[in-house]
């Protein structure tokens, strides 16, 4: 499947890793559950008829619950009568997001990924012109990676840095390259701007990024994006190993469990996409 990866922000992704969207539930008996079902539907479907269809509840019930939610400021309406998030739910969301701890949210999924690939797993985020590791989980191998939590690394030589860069439009990538530079960290580092642009284009096409000893000699990794509730790539998730232990083909084969873990973490961060795969990268509105 193909897509313009510098186009819309909210992705319309193919089926490399499917994340099922729950079907509309049968009409629940509890009033509290009915209210939550209607609230969730109204946040996704602004028109009354669509909320009714999504919930499967009687029109009278939906109308009454929507009116209550508007009165309590969990929903608001625009002049056309469409439903919007209200100030009460926005305040709650703000407080919740302010307290997000990516390590706590990601830990069970990272543990599963480490057990599956038997390699070190990192999570990092963009900080200025670098990526900073916020999480590292090691396998039971007799060696460990030289990285550490809080360590900053260049964007252009790391899988996480590349996968975050690939989520931005070309002009933004060019500005970051101009600001940060493409320093030679190892003999494998990509230092030519045109070559690096081609590298980022490849990342967008695959949905994963590779580091082939570009940051630390002899260490290779494969990385995938992590999306937040807005569909923005805030973090990257990577699997790191020794180049002598795994071939390129074996590292590429890790993309399956890597993307599955990245999809699960993204959902836990509030990402609402119905699918998660390659065309998510570079999509902006």
Short mmCIF file of C-alpha atoms in Angstrom, two decimals:
data_model
loop_
_atom_site.label_atom_id
_atom_site.label_comp_id
_atom_site.label_asym_id
_atom_site.label_seq_id
_atom_site.Cartn_x
_atom_site.Cartn_y
_atom_site.Cartn_z
CA UNK A 1 0.00 0.00 0.00
CA UNK A 2 1.16 3.50 -0.65
CA UNK A 3 0.38 6.89 0.79
CA UNK A 4 1.69 10.44 0.73
CA UNK A 5 3.78 10.34 3.89
CA UNK A 6 4.05 14.10 4.17
CA UNK A 7 0.32 14.63 3.98
CA UNK A 8 -2.31 14.26 6.69
CA UNK A 9 -1.42 13.85 10.37
CA UNK A 10 -4.03 11.32 11.40
CA UNK A 11 -2.98 8.18 9.53
CA UNK A 12 -4.86 5.91 7.25
CA UNK A 13 -2.56 2.96 7.74
CA UNK A 14 -2.34 -0.44 6.07
CA UNK A 15 -2.49 -3.79 7.75
CA UNK A 16 1.07 -4.62 8.84
CA UNK A 17 -0.17 -4.77 12.41
CA UNK A 18 -3.89 -4.58 12.99
CA UNK A 19 -5.27 -3.11 16.17
CA UNK A 20 -8.94 -4.05 16.35
CA UNK A 21 -11.53 -1.35 16.90
CA UNK A 22 -14.18 -2.58 19.36
CA UNK A 23 -17.59 -3.14 17.84
CA UNK A 24 -20.53 -1.20 19.21
CA UNK A 25 -21.64 -3.07 22.34
CA UNK A 26 -25.07 -4.45 22.98
CA UNK A 27 -27.26 -2.10 24.99
CA UNK A 28 -25.90 -2.30 28.55
CA UNK A 29 -28.18 -2.41 31.55
CA UNK A 30 -26.33 0.02 33.80
CA UNK A 31 -26.99 3.75 33.52
CA UNK A 32 -23.33 4.58 34.16
CA UNK A 33 -22.19 2.25 31.40
CA UNK A 34 -24.74 3.66 28.96
CA UNK A 35 -23.54 7.19 29.74
CA UNK A 36 -19.91 6.28 29.08
CA UNK A 37 -20.81 4.51 25.83
CA UNK A 38 -22.67 7.60 24.61
CA UNK A 39 -19.85 9.93 25.68
CA UNK A 40 -17.24 7.90 23.82
CA UNK A 41 -19.43 7.72 20.72
CA UNK A 42 -20.12 11.47 20.77
CA UNK A 43 -16.39 12.22 20.95
CA UNK A 44 -15.90 10.18 17.76
CA UNK A 45 -19.16 10.98 15.94
CA UNK A 46 -20.37 14.60 16.20
CA UNK A 47 -23.85 14.03 14.70
CA UNK A 48 -26.76 12.67 16.75
CA UNK A 49 -27.71 10.04 14.19
CA UNK A 50 -24.16 8.71 14.11
CA UNK A 51 -24.05 8.49 17.92
CA UNK A 52 -27.27 6.48 17.87
CA UNK A 53 -25.87 4.14 15.21
CA UNK A 54 -22.56 3.70 17.03
CA UNK A 55 -24.12 2.89 20.40
CA UNK A 56 -27.06 0.76 19.36
CA UNK A 57 -29.16 2.47 22.03
CA UNK A 58 -32.68 3.86 21.56
CA UNK A 59 -32.85 7.42 20.23
CA UNK A 60 -34.68 8.65 23.33
CA UNK A 61 -31.99 7.21 25.61
CA UNK A 62 -29.18 8.72 23.55
CA UNK A 63 -30.90 12.12 23.45
CA UNK A 64 -31.39 12.13 27.23
CA UNK A 65 -27.82 11.09 27.99
CA UNK A 66 -26.37 13.62 25.54
CA UNK A 67 -28.38 16.38 27.17
CA UNK A 68 -27.05 15.36 30.58
CA UNK A 69 -23.46 15.31 29.30
CA UNK A 70 -23.89 18.80 27.81
CA UNK A 71 -25.40 20.08 31.07
CA UNK A 72 -22.48 18.63 33.02
CA UNK A 73 -20.03 20.20 30.50
CA UNK A 74 -18.54 16.91 29.36
CA UNK A 75 -19.83 17.75 25.88
CA UNK A 76 -20.56 21.00 24.09
CA UNK A 77 -22.38 21.80 20.86
CA UNK A 78 -21.48 24.09 17.99
CA UNK A 79 -23.98 26.30 16.09
CA UNK A 80 -24.71 23.41 13.70
CA UNK A 81 -25.64 21.14 16.59
CA UNK A 82 -22.59 18.90 16.34
CA UNK A 83 -21.11 17.56 19.55
CA UNK A 84 -17.65 18.63 20.72
CA UNK A 85 -15.52 17.82 23.78
CA UNK A 86 -16.70 19.99 26.66
CA UNK A 87 -14.55 21.93 29.14
CA UNK A 88 -15.00 19.33 31.89
CA UNK A 89 -13.59 16.45 29.85
CA UNK A 90 -10.80 18.63 28.45
CA UNK A 91 -9.75 19.55 31.98
CA UNK A 92 -9.75 15.90 33.01
CA UNK A 93 -7.76 14.94 29.92
CA UNK A 94 -5.21 17.68 30.62
CA UNK A 95 -4.67 16.50 34.17
CA UNK A 96 -4.36 12.88 33.05
CA UNK A 97 -1.90 13.63 30.25
CA UNK A 98 0.22 15.80 32.53
CA UNK A 99 0.81 12.75 34.68
CA UNK A 100 1.62 10.30 31.88
CA UNK A 101 4.60 8.12 32.77
CA UNK A 102 5.73 6.45 29.55
CA UNK A 103 7.88 3.95 31.44
CA UNK A 104 5.03 2.72 33.62
CA UNK A 105 2.65 2.53 30.65
CA UNK A 106 5.12 0.76 28.37
CA UNK A 107 6.73 -1.63 30.86
CA UNK A 108 4.53 -4.71 30.35
CA UNK A 109 4.74 -4.39 26.57
CA UNK A 110 8.49 -3.83 26.69
CA UNK A 111 8.89 -6.88 28.94
CA UNK A 112 7.00 -9.01 26.42
CA UNK A 113 9.09 -7.64 23.55
CA UNK A 114 12.36 -8.36 25.38
CA UNK A 115 11.19 -11.92 26.06
CA UNK A 116 10.25 -12.40 22.40
CA UNK A 117 13.38 -11.03 20.71
CA UNK A 118 15.87 -11.66 23.56
CA UNK A 119 17.53 -8.29 22.94
CA UNK A 120 17.78 -4.91 24.66
CA UNK A 121 14.79 -2.60 24.16
CA UNK A 122 14.89 1.20 24.41
CA UNK A 123 12.36 4.02 24.42
CA UNK A 124 13.54 7.54 23.61
CA UNK A 125 12.06 10.94 22.82
CA UNK A 126 13.08 14.06 20.93
CA UNK A 127 14.87 16.67 23.05
CA UNK A 128 16.23 19.56 21.02
CA UNK A 129 18.63 18.18 18.43
CA UNK A 130 19.03 14.80 20.14
CA UNK A 131 17.06 11.84 21.37
CA UNK A 132 17.10 11.02 25.06
CA UNK A 133 16.58 7.50 26.36
CA UNK A 134 13.83 7.30 28.97
CA UNK A 135 13.73 3.53 29.24
CA UNK A 136 16.07 0.58 28.75
CA UNK A 137 15.25 -3.05 29.39
CA UNK A 138 17.94 -5.70 28.94
CA UNK A 139 17.68 -9.32 27.93
CA UNK A 140 19.44 -12.09 29.80
CA UNK A 141 22.45 -11.93 27.49
CA UNK A 142 25.87 -11.81 29.18
CA UNK A 143 26.48 -8.31 27.79
CA UNK A 144 24.67 -4.96 28.03
CA UNK A 145 24.40 -1.99 25.71
CA UNK A 146 26.47 1.14 26.48
CA UNK A 147 23.33 3.30 26.54
CA UNK A 148 21.69 4.46 29.76
CA UNK A 149 18.50 6.20 30.78
CA UNK A 150 18.97 9.96 30.44
CA UNK A 151 21.71 9.55 27.83
CA UNK A 152 21.40 11.81 24.76
CA UNK A 153 22.31 10.54 21.30
CA UNK A 154 22.28 12.14 17.82
CA UNK A 155 19.09 11.97 15.80
CA UNK A 156 20.74 10.99 12.54
CA UNK A 157 22.70 8.00 13.87
CA UNK A 158 19.97 6.26 15.90
CA UNK A 159 16.97 4.25 14.89
CA UNK A 160 14.76 6.13 17.33
CA UNK A 161 16.00 9.48 16.03
CA UNK A 162 15.32 8.50 12.43
CA UNK A 163 11.84 7.17 13.12
CA UNK A 164 10.89 10.39 14.93
CA UNK A 165 12.39 12.54 12.16
CA UNK A 166 10.49 10.54 9.54
CA UNK A 167 7.21 11.67 11.09
CA UNK A 168 7.97 15.30 10.16
CA UNK A 169 7.56 16.94 6.73
CA UNK A 170 10.65 17.28 4.54
CA UNK A 171 11.14 20.98 5.24
CA UNK A 172 11.18 20.34 8.99
CA UNK A 173 13.68 17.51 8.54
CA UNK A 174 15.87 19.84 6.49
CA UNK A 175 15.76 22.50 9.21
CA UNK A 176 16.70 19.96 11.88
CA UNK A 177 19.54 18.62 9.75
CA UNK A 178 20.83 22.15 9.16
CA UNK A 179 20.67 22.91 12.88
CA UNK A 180 22.02 19.67 14.28
CA UNK A 181 24.38 18.74 11.48
CA UNK A 182 25.26 15.24 10.33
CA UNK A 183 28.40 14.57 12.33
CA UNK A 184 30.41 11.43 11.67
CA UNK A 185 30.07 9.41 14.91
CA UNK A 186 31.31 6.14 13.40
CA UNK A 187 32.54 5.10 9.96
CA UNK A 188 28.97 3.99 9.17
CA UNK A 189 27.32 7.32 10.03
CA UNK A 190 25.37 8.98 7.22
CA UNK A 191 26.86 12.44 6.79
CA UNK A 192 25.64 13.45 3.32
CA UNK A 193 22.34 15.40 3.41
CA UNK A 194 20.99 13.83 0.22
CA UNK A 195 21.84 10.34 1.43
CA UNK A 196 20.15 11.07 4.75
CA UNK A 197 17.00 12.33 3.00
CA UNK A 198 16.91 9.03 1.09
CA UNK A 199 17.33 7.20 4.38
CA UNK A 200 14.34 9.04 5.88
CA UNK A 201 12.26 8.31 2.78
CA UNK A 202 13.04 4.63 3.29
CA UNK A 203 11.96 4.84 6.91
CA UNK A 204 8.63 6.32 5.87
CA UNK A 205 8.14 3.56 3.33
CA UNK A 206 8.96 0.71 5.74
CA UNK A 207 7.54 2.16 8.94
CA UNK A 208 10.71 1.18 10.80
CA UNK A 209 14.21 2.67 11.00
CA UNK A 210 17.60 0.99 11.16
CA UNK A 211 20.89 1.87 12.80
CA UNK A 212 23.67 -0.20 11.28
CA UNK A 213 26.51 0.65 13.61
CA UNK A 214 26.07 4.36 12.88
CA UNK A 215 26.06 5.45 16.53
CA UNK A 216 28.19 2.79 18.25
CA UNK A 217 30.47 0.46 16.25
CA UNK A 218 29.19 -3.09 16.23
CA UNK A 219 25.71 -2.30 17.55
CA UNK A 220 22.66 -2.45 15.31
CA UNK A 221 19.03 -1.65 16.01
CA UNK A 222 15.58 -1.46 14.48
CA UNK A 223 13.07 1.14 15.70
CA UNK A 224 9.36 1.92 15.38
CA UNK A 225 7.28 5.02 16.19
CA UNK A 226 5.11 5.49 19.26
CA UNK A 227 2.04 7.71 18.79
CA UNK A 228 0.22 9.76 21.41
CA UNK A 229 -3.49 10.56 21.63
CA UNK A 230 -3.18 13.20 18.89
CA UNK A 231 -1.55 10.83 16.40
CA UNK A 232 1.83 12.54 16.86
CA UNK A 233 5.05 10.54 17.11
CA UNK A 234 6.33 11.48 20.56
CA UNK A 235 8.66 8.56 21.21
CA UNK A 236 10.47 5.75 19.46
CA UNK A 237 10.79 2.11 20.47
CA UNK A 238 13.87 0.15 19.44
CA UNK A 239 15.46 -3.29 19.63
CA UNK A 240 19.27 -3.28 19.88
CA UNK A 241 21.73 -6.12 19.38
CA UNK A 242 25.32 -6.87 18.42
CA UNK A 243 25.94 -6.85 14.69
CA UNK A 244 27.91 -10.08 14.96
CA UNK A 245 25.03 -11.85 16.70
CA UNK A 246 22.21 -11.10 14.25
CA UNK A 247 22.25 -10.74 10.49
CA UNK A 248 20.37 -7.95 8.69
CA UNK A 249 17.68 -10.46 7.78
CA UNK A 250 17.28 -11.56 11.42
CA UNK A 251 17.05 -7.95 12.59
CA UNK A 252 14.44 -7.15 9.94
CA UNK A 253 12.47 -10.18 11.12
CA UNK A 254 12.16 -8.49 14.51
CA UNK A 255 9.98 -5.80 12.92
CA UNK A 256 6.87 -7.93 13.46
CA UNK A 257 7.02 -8.13 17.27
CA UNK A 258 8.47 -4.60 17.39
CA UNK A 259 5.50 -3.10 15.51
CA UNK A 260 3.06 -5.15 17.57
CA UNK A 261 4.55 -3.79 20.80
CA UNK A 262 4.65 -0.25 19.40
CA UNK A 263 0.97 -0.48 18.45
CA UNK A 264 0.02 -1.67 21.93
CA UNK A 265 2.01 1.09 23.65
CA UNK A 266 0.55 3.71 21.31
CA UNK A 267 -2.96 2.56 22.15
CA UNK A 268 -2.10 2.75 25.85
CA UNK A 269 -0.98 6.36 25.24
CA UNK A 270 -4.40 7.16 23.78
CA UNK A 271 -3.75 6.64 20.07
CA UNK A 272 -7.11 5.95 18.44
CA UNK A 273 -5.98 4.71 15.05
CA UNK A 274 -7.69 1.53 13.88
CA UNK A 275 -4.47 0.25 12.32
CA UNK A 276 -0.77 0.78 12.78
CA UNK A 277 1.87 0.38 10.14
CA UNK A 278 4.08 1.98 7.54
CA UNK A 279 1.97 4.81 6.16
CA UNK A 280 1.56 6.36 9.60
CA UNK A 281 4.98 7.95 9.27
CA UNK A 282 5.22 11.44 7.88
CA UNK A 283 1.48 12.03 7.88
CA UNK A 284 0.61 15.55 9.00
CA UNK A 285 -2.39 17.84 8.78
#
